Amino acid sequence: MTRVGTHNLHKIISPKSIAIIGASDNPDKVGHVIIKNNIDSGYGGKIYPININSSGTIMGYKSYKSILEVKKQIDLAVIAIPAEFVPDALEQCGRAKVGGVVIISGGFAEIGRIDLQEKVVEISEKYNLPVIGPNCLGVTDTRSRVDTLFLPTFKIDRPSIGGVSFAAQSGAVGSSVLDLIDSEGFGLARFFSYGNAAVVDEVDILDFLAKDKETKVAVFYIEGVKRGRELIKIARRCTKKKPIVIIKGGITEQGSKAASSHTASLAGSSEAYRAVFKQFGFIEAKDLKDLLNLSKIFTTQPLCTGKRVAIITNGGGAGVLVTDAIYNNGLELAELTERSNSELKKVMPKIVNVRMPLDMAGDADYSRFSSALDIVSKDENVDAIIAIALFQTPGADSKVASTLIDYGTKIKKPLIVLSIGGSYTKAHKSMIENGGVPVYDSPADAVSSLAALIRYSRYVNEENY
Amino acid sequence: MTRVGTHNLHKIISPKSIAIIGASDNPDKVGHVIIKNNIDSGYGGKIYPININSSGTIMGYKSYKSILEVKKQIDLAVIAIPAEFVPDALEQCGRAKVGGVVIISGGFAEIGRIDLQEKVVEISEKYNLPVIGPNCLGVTDTRSRVDTLFLPTFKIDRPSIGGVSFAAQSGAVGSSVLDLIDSEGFGLARFFSYGNAAVVDEVDILDFLAKDKETKVAVFYIEGVKRGRELIKIARRCTKKKPIVIIKGGITEQGSKAASSHTASLAGSSEAYRAVFKQFGFIEAKDLKDLLNLSKIFTTQPLCTGKRVAIITNGGGAGVLVTDAIYNNGLELAELTERSNSELKKVMPKIVNVRMPLDMAGDADYSRFSSALDIVSKDENVDAIIAIALFQTPGADSKVASTLIDYGTKIKKPLIVLSIGGSYTKAHKSMIENGGVPVYDSPADAVSSLAALIRYSRYVNEENY
């Protein structure tokens, strides 16, 4: 099977004009919701509603009975009509020389209509037409503001502009992760929900994202890979240049069966996938939560030169749990230089026992955090820092948050924050994350994310993972 | 060493009268904060401020130079004065026949002043006086509303009344968990932060909580156990009657070193602890997040008769990830009876493939959830249910939330919910949890919590864990 190249995904994700096939004045129709969402998102390009029963205008826009009637350059055509009518509409998109197509409609291989899906592939090949879907949510992009997701906007927190791109075979997984990006403190570049992957698949998207300047970290939820060799070929080229985080749905035999009825994906043993991920430098997420945890450390923190971690904390017990997690993850506590220790003794109050983890006591305020970060970040025996800021304590306030942002963005070593708590803590977590420093809410999550960054740094700097 | 019995912890946690030694009009003093917090929390008993320099009133209450001057029954004395003055104050508490003492002050074994700590133990034994601390936050209780925590109330979300009691050796861990209970959707019974555990230790608290009617689930953060035999003795008696969740800080060698400088705890190998936990039916939490996850399933859901889990979902990809997690945790997907399958075929739309996981499609509304829950919960091949409700989808709304509450509280099998997303989702998560059904935000967390409930159910029903 010859495959469509990926050079044209740019027109799908950053279109200057879009046509919606299946547009309608009826607010219950998917085509209506998509146009409305593009208006709401502030999409700035042209919008052409297409409906075979069009009487001239739809939702205030001039409308057309067929895409062939538009007679202007259309970058992206979105198809949201019953499956049986999709091949004809796609044929017309090909003849109209559109830049790319998203087929929202379901009713193809996932319910056994392999014949219909094969027609989609044939037409795509005939016109060299990049097609996303069918059976998907499509795309959104924080810069072009195109938005083909047909979900009610009030149900999803739309993310701000950032460097993480996310591609999900499953629309449900895609939309729930999209909804979480904002509260997890990082921003989005591109979003692809690619469903049955009849034409454009994870290989094409990976190729596109690997070269994409807006994408600092590419994150994938996949259910199956049909073109393993190509995936590996691209991975060889890009995983040392850009972190690629991946989670495989259907990693167990039974999960894989569930995936095959869902997006008609082919199975593969979990061992095979994991071995490939590891060998070629993919960063495997263990769970959706992990995927978010990894996204935020990889998009904000620099690579790391070793595995010696300094802990500074305003709570002893949390320092103990982070220490446990450090050794459970194969990292180690940094041993500070003599010079650092004597400097710390000068600036810390007497009740502070100068050792790792550095328990600065429950009354530590921003100046104590600042002194400790200053000394520890300069220490040559320290590769990365975990700052535990428990905001229940009397000294922890927004000045501590701003101190953490200050050091977290200026030093050349990874710095992550652990803050556990309710509403006062969560308000400070948002402040710190808006300042560009990741905050975790559990010792295990914080350390396993840092451990992944350290493993990836070693992979980038050496031959082997 | 003879030890004080635990029968008197009741007076510490549900005191009708409290004396605060170290009370002050100065808002920066710990004794001031404690009185203020008891006023704010609505503590209904008598408050007696004690300060050696008292001139008659403190914070509007009649005050005393010594607890011996009060000459009324005092259930709880809280000591918040410098360590060197603590033994004298404690001696006076003994002579005044108080019901129990909380020593907030630090400056004892944790900084090497073992001599001072030994004096505390001696005096406690002389008067048969239960003493919590030193170097701790003390106690709070949602019913008596006593509150000896000296942390600013605006920094901590105080939990509502519930069935989970929490005891933490570390004040920092204790207060951050306390702060999270409310947003994690369950309520608190008792809270103990017991610091150096000079007198009252985890054994005494476990003994108390095991017998306590208000406590449905007891949760412990411990850094070391000095009386292993006694702990096991109590465990034999109570772990089959009441779930005891435990997390051990300092489970690695290096974490254990950190713990010893923190609350002067003795170390023990992680293998030894884990073996004991497992053998005697403690439920070990892997992380603080896990501890909260376990608390909410154990306090809301019934025991389980097997490990066959039904999944109903409005998103295919999430169903795949939960299926993976089920097999990764040693559970299995339920195989529904023929009868259930044919009933489901009748009520589900044609696009729904009737199999496990049951993907009810993205347009599933409350009536589809209700039909599925009705059939699945009655199926004899189903031991537990995970309902995945992704609130980004068009059909998911507050009626779905109320359907989940309805089934989650009326059926006799465990039912937990997985909902992943931002603000709209979080609002519905709160609704469902306020209705008494636990909601998780990641497939791995949901399934590992259910797996712990299933393991514990087996332990309760059989001889071995």
PDB file of N, CA and C in Angstrom, chain A residues 380-464:
ATOM      1  N   GLU A 380      27.856  21.460  42.749  1.00  0.00           N
ATOM      2  CA  GLU A 380      28.223  20.585  41.627  1.00  0.00           C
ATOM      3  C   GLU A 380      27.791  19.131  41.839  1.00  0.00           C
ATOM      4  N   ASN A 381      27.471  18.786  43.071  1.00  0.00           N
ATOM      5  CA  ASN A 381      27.012  17.418  43.346  1.00  0.00           C
ATOM      6  C   ASN A 381      25.505  17.241  43.177  1.00  0.00           C
ATOM      7  N   VAL A 382      24.855  18.299  42.746  1.00  0.00           N
ATOM      8  CA  VAL A 382      23.396  18.247  42.605  1.00  0.00           C
ATOM      9  C   VAL A 382      23.025  18.287  41.125  1.00  0.00           C
ATOM     10  N   ASP A 383      22.252  17.282  40.681  1.00  0.00           N
ATOM     11  CA  ASP A 383      21.810  17.258  39.276  1.00  0.00           C
ATOM     12  C   ASP A 383      20.399  17.798  39.096  1.00  0.00           C
ATOM     13  N   ALA A 384      19.577  17.642  40.110  1.00  0.00           N
ATOM     14  CA  ALA A 384      18.175  18.074  40.012  1.00  0.00           C
ATOM     15  C   ALA A 384      17.668  18.369  41.418  1.00  0.00           C
ATOM     16  N   ILE A 385      16.602  19.171  41.486  1.00  0.00           N
ATOM     17  CA  ILE A 385      16.085  19.595  42.794  1.00  0.00           C
ATOM     18  C   ILE A 385      14.588  19.310  42.886  1.00  0.00           C
ATOM     19  N   ILE A 386      14.198  18.736  44.019  1.00  0.00           N
ATOM     20  CA  ILE A 386      12.767  18.665  44.349  1.00  0.00           C
ATOM     21  C   ILE A 386      12.532  19.578  45.547  1.00  0.00           C
ATOM     22  N   ALA A 387      11.722  20.609  45.334  1.00  0.00           N
ATOM     23  CA  ALA A 387      11.390  21.531  46.424  1.00  0.00           C
ATOM     24  C   ALA A 387       9.998  21.180  46.933  1.00  0.00           C
ATOM     25  N   ILE A 388       9.933  20.815  48.207  1.00  0.00           N
ATOM     26  CA  ILE A 388       8.635  20.484  48.797  1.00  0.00           C
ATOM     27  C   ILE A 388       8.133  21.720  49.528  1.00  0.00           C
ATOM     28  N   ALA A 389       7.033  22.258  49.057  1.00  0.00           N
ATOM     29  CA  ALA A 389       6.451  23.440  49.693  1.00  0.00           C
ATOM     30  C   ALA A 389       5.054  23.084  50.164  1.00  0.00           C
ATOM     31  N   LEU A 390       4.915  22.861  51.457  1.00  0.00           N
ATOM     32  CA  LEU A 390       3.599  22.534  52.019  1.00  0.00           C
ATOM     33  C   LEU A 390       2.980  23.838  52.477  1.00  0.00           C
ATOM     34  N   PHE A 391       1.900  24.218  51.794  1.00  0.00           N
ATOM     35  CA  PHE A 391       1.341  25.553  52.009  1.00  0.00           C
ATOM     36  C   PHE A 391       0.433  25.641  53.231  1.00  0.00           C
ATOM     37  N   GLN A 392       0.289  24.523  53.982  1.00  0.00           N
ATOM     38  CA  GLN A 392      -0.455  24.590  55.232  1.00  0.00           C
ATOM     39  C   GLN A 392       0.358  25.292  56.316  1.00  0.00           C
ATOM     40  N   THR A 393       1.674  25.370  56.125  1.00  0.00           N
ATOM     41  CA  THR A 393       2.561  25.879  57.178  1.00  0.00           C
ATOM     42  C   THR A 393       2.522  27.405  57.237  1.00  0.00           C
ATOM     43  N   PRO A 394       2.846  27.966  58.412  1.00  0.00           N
ATOM     44  CA  PRO A 394       2.705  29.420  58.592  1.00  0.00           C
ATOM     45  C   PRO A 394       3.553  30.251  57.620  1.00  0.00           C
ATOM     46  N   GLY A 395       4.766  29.776  57.252  1.00  0.00           N
ATOM     47  CA  GLY A 395       5.647  30.608  56.437  1.00  0.00           C
ATOM     48  C   GLY A 395       5.419  30.519  54.931  1.00  0.00           C
ATOM     49  N   ALA A 396       4.604  29.564  54.495  1.00  0.00           N
ATOM     50  CA  ALA A 396       4.444  29.343  53.049  1.00  0.00           C
ATOM     51  C   ALA A 396       3.312  30.196  52.496  1.00  0.00           C
ATOM     52  N   ASP A 397       3.645  31.031  51.543  1.00  0.00           N
ATOM     53  CA  ASP A 397       2.651  31.943  50.974  1.00  0.00           C
ATOM     54  C   ASP A 397       3.042  32.249  49.531  1.00  0.00           C
ATOM     55  N   SER A 398       2.456  33.285  48.946  1.00  0.00           N
ATOM     56  CA  SER A 398       2.710  33.558  47.533  1.00  0.00           C
ATOM     57  C   SER A 398       4.161  33.999  47.284  1.00  0.00           C
ATOM     58  N   LYS A 399       4.840  34.493  48.325  1.00  0.00           N
ATOM     59  CA  LYS A 399       6.262  34.816  48.137  1.00  0.00           C
ATOM     60  C   LYS A 399       7.101  33.542  47.950  1.00  0.00           C
ATOM     61  N   VAL A 400       6.709  32.494  48.644  1.00  0.00           N
ATOM     62  CA  VAL A 400       7.386  31.204  48.426  1.00  0.00           C
ATOM     63  C   VAL A 400       7.129  30.753  46.986  1.00  0.00           C
ATOM     64  N   ALA A 401       5.873  30.896  46.533  1.00  0.00           N
ATOM     65  CA  ALA A 401       5.539  30.527  45.153  1.00  0.00           C
ATOM     66  C   ALA A 401       6.416  31.305  44.178  1.00  0.00           C
ATOM     67  N   SER A 402       6.570  32.605  44.411  1.00  0.00           N
ATOM     68  CA  SER A 402       7.339  33.384  43.436  1.00  0.00           C
ATOM     69  C   SER A 402       8.832  33.076  43.516  1.00  0.00           C
ATOM     70  N   THR A 403       9.323  32.709  44.699  1.00  0.00           N
ATOM     71  CA  THR A 403      10.720  32.263  44.822  1.00  0.00           C
ATOM     72  C   THR A 403      10.949  30.979  44.018  1.00  0.00           C
ATOM     73  N   LEU A 404       9.993  30.072  44.096  1.00  0.00           N
ATOM     74  CA  LEU A 404      10.119  28.804  43.364  1.00  0.00           C
ATOM     75  C   LEU A 404      10.103  29.052  41.849  1.00  0.00           C
ATOM     76  N   ILE A 405       9.260  29.978  41.406  1.00  0.00           N
ATOM     77  CA  ILE A 405       9.221  30.315  39.977  1.00  0.00           C
ATOM     78  C   ILE A 405      10.567  30.927  39.562  1.00  0.00           C
ATOM     79  N   ASP A 406      11.062  31.837  40.400  1.00  0.00           N
ATOM     80  CA  ASP A 406      12.312  32.523  40.123  1.00  0.00           C
ATOM     81  C   ASP A 406      13.452  31.513  39.885  1.00  0.00           C
ATOM     82  N   TYR A 407      13.655  30.598  40.839  1.00  0.00           N
ATOM     83  CA  TYR A 407      14.732  29.614  40.685  1.00  0.00           C
ATOM     84  C   TYR A 407      14.406  28.569  39.612  1.00  0.00           C
ATOM     85  N   GLY A 408      13.144  28.162  39.573  1.00  0.00           N
ATOM     86  CA  GLY A 408      12.750  27.110  38.623  1.00  0.00           C
ATOM     87  C   GLY A 408      12.941  27.534  37.181  1.00  0.00           C
ATOM     88  N   THR A 409      12.922  28.820  36.912  1.00  0.00           N
ATOM     89  CA  THR A 409      13.079  29.274  35.530  1.00  0.00           C
ATOM     90  C   THR A 409      14.481  29.772  35.238  1.00  0.00           C
ATOM     91  N   LYS A 410      15.267  30.132  36.282  1.00  0.00           N
ATOM     92  CA  LYS A 410      16.596  30.661  35.981  1.00  0.00           C
ATOM     93  C   LYS A 410      17.733  29.642  36.070  1.00  0.00           C
ATOM     94  N   ILE A 411      17.612  28.628  36.906  1.00  0.00           N
ATOM     95  CA  ILE A 411      18.723  27.686  37.013  1.00  0.00           C
ATOM     96  C   ILE A 411      18.715  26.708  35.834  1.00  0.00           C
ATOM     97  N   LYS A 412      19.866  26.107  35.590  1.00  0.00           N
ATOM     98  CA  LYS A 412      19.993  25.225  34.417  1.00  0.00           C
ATOM     99  C   LYS A 412      19.749  23.755  34.753  1.00  0.00           C
ATOM    100  N   LYS A 413      19.314  23.508  35.971  1.00  0.00           N
ATOM    101  CA  LYS A 413      19.028  22.133  36.377  1.00  0.00           C
ATOM    102  C   LYS A 413      17.525  21.979  36.542  1.00  0.00           C
ATOM    103  N   PRO A 414      17.004  20.765  36.367  1.00  0.00           N
ATOM    104  CA  PRO A 414      15.570  20.574  36.591  1.00  0.00           C
ATOM    105  C   PRO A 414      15.186  20.890  38.039  1.00  0.00           C
ATOM    106  N   LEU A 415      14.094  21.607  38.190  1.00  0.00           N
ATOM    107  CA  LEU A 415      13.519  21.854  39.509  1.00  0.00           C
ATOM    108  C   LEU A 415      12.027  21.571  39.429  1.00  0.00           C
ATOM    109  N   ILE A 416      11.559  20.712  40.307  1.00  0.00           N
ATOM    110  CA  ILE A 416      10.112  20.454  40.364  1.00  0.00           C
ATOM    111  C   ILE A 416       9.648  20.660  41.796  1.00  0.00           C
ATOM    112  N   VAL A 417       8.362  20.918  41.937  1.00  0.00           N
ATOM    113  CA  VAL A 417       7.800  21.252  43.242  1.00  0.00           C
ATOM    114  C   VAL A 417       6.793  20.177  43.636  1.00  0.00           C
ATOM    115  N   LEU A 418       6.770  19.849  44.933  1.00  0.00           N
ATOM    116  CA  LEU A 418       5.735  18.973  45.479  1.00  0.00           C
ATOM    117  C   LEU A 418       4.919  19.781  46.479  1.00  0.00           C
ATOM    118  N   SER A 419       3.634  19.912  46.227  1.00  0.00           N
ATOM    119  CA  SER A 419       2.738  20.616  47.162  1.00  0.00           C
ATOM    120  C   SER A 419       1.461  19.802  47.268  1.00  0.00           C
ATOM    121  N   ILE A 420       1.132  19.401  48.483  1.00  0.00           N
ATOM    122  CA  ILE A 420      -0.015  18.518  48.685  1.00  0.00           C
ATOM    123  C   ILE A 420      -1.056  19.267  49.502  1.00  0.00           C
ATOM    124  N   GLY A 421      -2.270  19.394  49.005  1.00  0.00           N
ATOM    125  CA  GLY A 421      -3.289  20.039  49.830  1.00  0.00           C
ATOM    126  C   GLY A 421      -4.506  20.514  49.078  1.00  0.00           C
ATOM    127  N   GLY A 422      -5.385  21.205  49.777  1.00  0.00           N
ATOM    128  CA  GLY A 422      -6.676  21.638  49.272  1.00  0.00           C
ATOM    129  C   GLY A 422      -6.641  22.976  48.566  1.00  0.00           C
ATOM    130  N   SER A 423      -7.655  23.789  48.788  1.00  0.00           N
ATOM    131  CA  SER A 423      -7.849  24.974  47.938  1.00  0.00           C
ATOM    132  C   SER A 423      -6.729  26.011  48.038  1.00  0.00           C
ATOM    133  N   TYR A 424      -6.214  26.298  49.230  1.00  0.00           N
ATOM    134  CA  TYR A 424      -5.124  27.277  49.351  1.00  0.00           C
ATOM    135  C   TYR A 424      -3.886  26.762  48.599  1.00  0.00           C
ATOM    136  N   THR A 425      -3.603  25.493  48.776  1.00  0.00           N
ATOM    137  CA  THR A 425      -2.477  24.871  48.066  1.00  0.00           C
ATOM    138  C   THR A 425      -2.689  24.900  46.550  1.00  0.00           C
ATOM    139  N   LYS A 426      -3.907  24.549  46.116  1.00  0.00           N
ATOM    140  CA  LYS A 426      -4.173  24.485  44.671  1.00  0.00           C
ATOM    141  C   LYS A 426      -4.047  25.851  44.016  1.00  0.00           C
ATOM    142  N   ALA A 427      -4.416  26.908  44.732  1.00  0.00           N
ATOM    143  CA  ALA A 427      -4.247  28.261  44.193  1.00  0.00           C
ATOM    144  C   ALA A 427      -2.752  28.549  43.987  1.00  0.00           C
ATOM    145  N   HIS A 428      -1.923  28.125  44.931  1.00  0.00           N
ATOM    146  CA  HIS A 428      -0.479  28.351  44.795  1.00  0.00           C
ATOM    147  C   HIS A 428       0.144  27.454  43.731  1.00  0.00           C
ATOM    148  N   LYS A 429      -0.376  26.242  43.619  1.00  0.00           N
ATOM    149  CA  LYS A 429       0.061  25.341  42.544  1.00  0.00           C
ATOM    150  C   LYS A 429      -0.162  26.011  41.186  1.00  0.00           C
ATOM    151  N   SER A 430      -1.330  26.593  40.972  1.00  0.00           N
ATOM    152  CA  SER A 430      -1.609  27.271  39.700  1.00  0.00           C
ATOM    153  C   SER A 430      -0.637  28.419  39.461  1.00  0.00           C
ATOM    154  N   MET A 431      -0.389  29.209  40.496  1.00  0.00           N
ATOM    155  CA  MET A 431       0.570  30.318  40.364  1.00  0.00           C
ATOM    156  C   MET A 431       1.918  29.804  39.882  1.00  0.00           C
ATOM    157  N   ILE A 432       2.408  28.770  40.559  1.00  0.00           N
ATOM    158  CA  ILE A 432       3.753  28.261  40.256  1.00  0.00           C
ATOM    159  C   ILE A 432       3.774  27.673  38.842  1.00  0.00           C
ATOM    160  N   GLU A 433       2.718  26.933  38.481  1.00  0.00           N
ATOM    161  CA  GLU A 433       2.700  26.327  37.150  1.00  0.00           C
ATOM    162  C   GLU A 433       2.534  27.391  36.063  1.00  0.00           C
ATOM    163  N   ASN A 434       1.740  28.419  36.340  1.00  0.00           N
ATOM    164  CA  ASN A 434       1.651  29.503  35.359  1.00  0.00           C
ATOM    165  C   ASN A 434       3.000  30.187  35.181  1.00  0.00           C
ATOM    166  N   GLY A 435       3.832  30.106  36.217  1.00  0.00           N
ATOM    167  CA  GLY A 435       5.186  30.660  36.136  1.00  0.00           C
ATOM    168  C   GLY A 435       6.168  29.723  35.444  1.00  0.00           C
ATOM    169  N   GLY A 436       5.726  28.559  35.043  1.00  0.00           N
ATOM    170  CA  GLY A 436       6.571  27.666  34.248  1.00  0.00           C
ATOM    171  C   GLY A 436       7.295  26.581  35.021  1.00  0.00           C
ATOM    172  N   VAL A 437       6.881  26.322  36.255  1.00  0.00           N
ATOM    173  CA  VAL A 437       7.543  25.282  37.057  1.00  0.00           C
ATOM    174  C   VAL A 437       6.489  24.226  37.425  1.00  0.00           C
ATOM    175  N   PRO A 438       6.771  22.951  37.138  1.00  0.00           N
ATOM    176  CA  PRO A 438       5.750  21.933  37.394  1.00  0.00           C
ATOM    177  C   PRO A 438       5.566  21.626  38.874  1.00  0.00           C
ATOM    178  N   VAL A 439       4.328  21.421  39.263  1.00  0.00           N
ATOM    179  CA  VAL A 439       4.006  21.092  40.656  1.00  0.00           C
ATOM    180  C   VAL A 439       3.282  19.749  40.669  1.00  0.00           C
ATOM    181  N   TYR A 440       3.710  18.862  41.540  1.00  0.00           N
ATOM    182  CA  TYR A 440       3.083  17.552  41.685  1.00  0.00           C
ATOM    183  C   TYR A 440       2.378  17.466  43.027  1.00  0.00           C
ATOM    184  N   ASP A 441       1.384  16.570  43.091  1.00  0.00           N
ATOM    185  CA  ASP A 441       0.627  16.477  44.337  1.00  0.00           C
ATOM    186  C   ASP A 441       0.850  15.165  45.067  1.00  0.00           C
ATOM    187  N   SER A 442       1.827  14.389  44.631  1.00  0.00           N
ATOM    188  CA  SER A 442       2.169  13.194  45.404  1.00  0.00           C
ATOM    189  C   SER A 442       3.652  12.897  45.226  1.00  0.00           C
ATOM    190  N   PRO A 443       4.289  12.385  46.288  1.00  0.00           N
ATOM    191  CA  PRO A 443       5.715  12.064  46.201  1.00  0.00           C
ATOM    192  C   PRO A 443       6.027  11.104  45.057  1.00  0.00           C
ATOM    193  N   ALA A 444       5.202  10.076  44.892  1.00  0.00           N
ATOM    194  CA  ALA A 444       5.479   9.081  43.851  1.00  0.00           C
ATOM    195  C   ALA A 444       5.403   9.701  42.464  1.00  0.00           C
ATOM    196  N   ASP A 445       4.393  10.531  42.219  1.00  0.00           N
ATOM    197  CA  ASP A 445       4.255  11.162  40.906  1.00  0.00           C
ATOM    198  C   ASP A 445       5.418  12.095  40.618  1.00  0.00           C
ATOM    199  N   ALA A 446       5.801  12.892  41.603  1.00  0.00           N
ATOM    200  CA  ALA A 446       6.900  13.846  41.407  1.00  0.00           C
ATOM    201  C   ALA A 446       8.167  13.101  41.028  1.00  0.00           C
ATOM    202  N   VAL A 447       8.510  12.089  41.799  1.00  0.00           N
ATOM    203  CA  VAL A 447       9.791  11.410  41.583  1.00  0.00           C
ATOM    204  C   VAL A 447       9.763  10.558  40.318  1.00  0.00           C
ATOM    205  N   SER A 448       8.647   9.897  40.028  1.00  0.00           N
ATOM    206  CA  SER A 448       8.672   9.072  38.817  1.00  0.00           C
ATOM    207  C   SER A 448       8.748   9.948  37.568  1.00  0.00           C
ATOM    208  N   SER A 449       8.188  11.152  37.614  1.00  0.00           N
ATOM    209  CA  SER A 449       8.314  12.062  36.473  1.00  0.00           C
ATOM    210  C   SER A 449       9.765  12.532  36.317  1.00  0.00           C
ATOM    211  N   LEU A 450      10.383  12.887  37.437  1.00  0.00           N
ATOM    212  CA  LEU A 450      11.789  13.305  37.370  1.00  0.00           C
ATOM    213  C   LEU A 450      12.670  12.148  36.895  1.00  0.00           C
ATOM    214  N   ALA A 451      12.369  10.946  37.360  1.00  0.00           N
ATOM    215  CA  ALA A 451      13.157   9.779  36.941  1.00  0.00           C
ATOM    216  C   ALA A 451      13.049   9.582  35.428  1.00  0.00           C
ATOM    217  N   ALA A 452      11.866   9.825  34.862  1.00  0.00           N
ATOM    218  CA  ALA A 452      11.694   9.689  33.409  1.00  0.00           C
ATOM    219  C   ALA A 452      12.525  10.741  32.681  1.00  0.00           C
ATOM    220  N   LEU A 453      12.562  11.955  33.212  1.00  0.00           N
ATOM    221  CA  LEU A 453      13.380  13.018  32.608  1.00  0.00           C
ATOM    222  C   LEU A 453      14.863  12.646  32.656  1.00  0.00           C
ATOM    223  N   ILE A 454      15.278  12.065  33.772  1.00  0.00           N
ATOM    224  CA  ILE A 454      16.681  11.680  33.928  1.00  0.00           C
ATOM    225  C   ILE A 454      17.035  10.527  32.984  1.00  0.00           C
ATOM    226  N   ARG A 455      16.142   9.536  32.862  1.00  0.00           N
ATOM    227  CA  ARG A 455      16.402   8.441  31.919  1.00  0.00           C
ATOM    228  C   ARG A 455      16.486   8.963  30.485  1.00  0.00           C
ATOM    229  N   TYR A 456      15.583   9.866  30.137  1.00  0.00           N
ATOM    230  CA  TYR A 456      15.577  10.421  28.788  1.00  0.00           C
ATOM    231  C   TYR A 456      16.843  11.250  28.544  1.00  0.00           C
ATOM    232  N   SER A 457      17.277  11.997  29.538  1.00  0.00           N
ATOM    233  CA  SER A 457      18.491  12.803  29.395  1.00  0.00           C
ATOM    234  C   SER A 457      19.697  11.914  29.103  1.00  0.00           C
ATOM    235  N   ARG A 458      19.731  10.777  29.795  1.00  0.00           N
ATOM    236  CA  ARG A 458      20.825   9.829  29.587  1.00  0.00           C
ATOM    237  C   ARG A 458      20.751   9.266  28.167  1.00  0.00           C
ATOM    238  N   TYR A 459      19.553   8.960  27.716  1.00  0.00           N
ATOM    239  CA  TYR A 459      19.365   8.448  26.348  1.00  0.00           C
ATOM    240  C   TYR A 459      19.849   9.465  25.312  1.00  0.00           C
ATOM    241  N   VAL A 460      19.526  10.729  25.537  1.00  0.00           N
ATOM    242  CA  VAL A 460      19.923  11.771  24.583  1.00  0.00           C
ATOM    243  C   VAL A 460      21.435  11.925  24.558  1.00  0.00           C
ATOM    244  N   ASN A 461      22.052  11.812  25.739  1.00  0.00           N
ATOM    245  CA  ASN A 461      23.490  12.062  25.834  1.00  0.00           C
ATOM    246  C   ASN A 461      24.360  10.855  25.514  1.00  0.00           C
ATOM    247  N   GLU A 462      23.752   9.681  25.547  1.00  0.00           N
ATOM    248  CA  GLU A 462      24.548   8.482  25.289  1.00  0.00           C
ATOM    249  C   GLU A 462      23.974   7.730  24.103  1.00  0.00           C
ATOM    250  N   GLU A 463      24.602   6.635  23.784  1.00  0.00           N
ATOM    251  CA  GLU A 463      24.107   5.814  22.679  1.00  0.00           C
ATOM    252  C   GLU A 463      22.853   5.051  23.056  1.00  0.00           C
ATOM    253  N   ASN A 464      22.862   4.510  24.276  1.00  0.00           N
ATOM    254  CA  ASN A 464      21.762   3.632  24.679  1.00  0.00           C
ATOM    255  C   ASN A 464      20.818   4.320  25.635  1.00  0.00           C
TER     256      ASN A 464
END
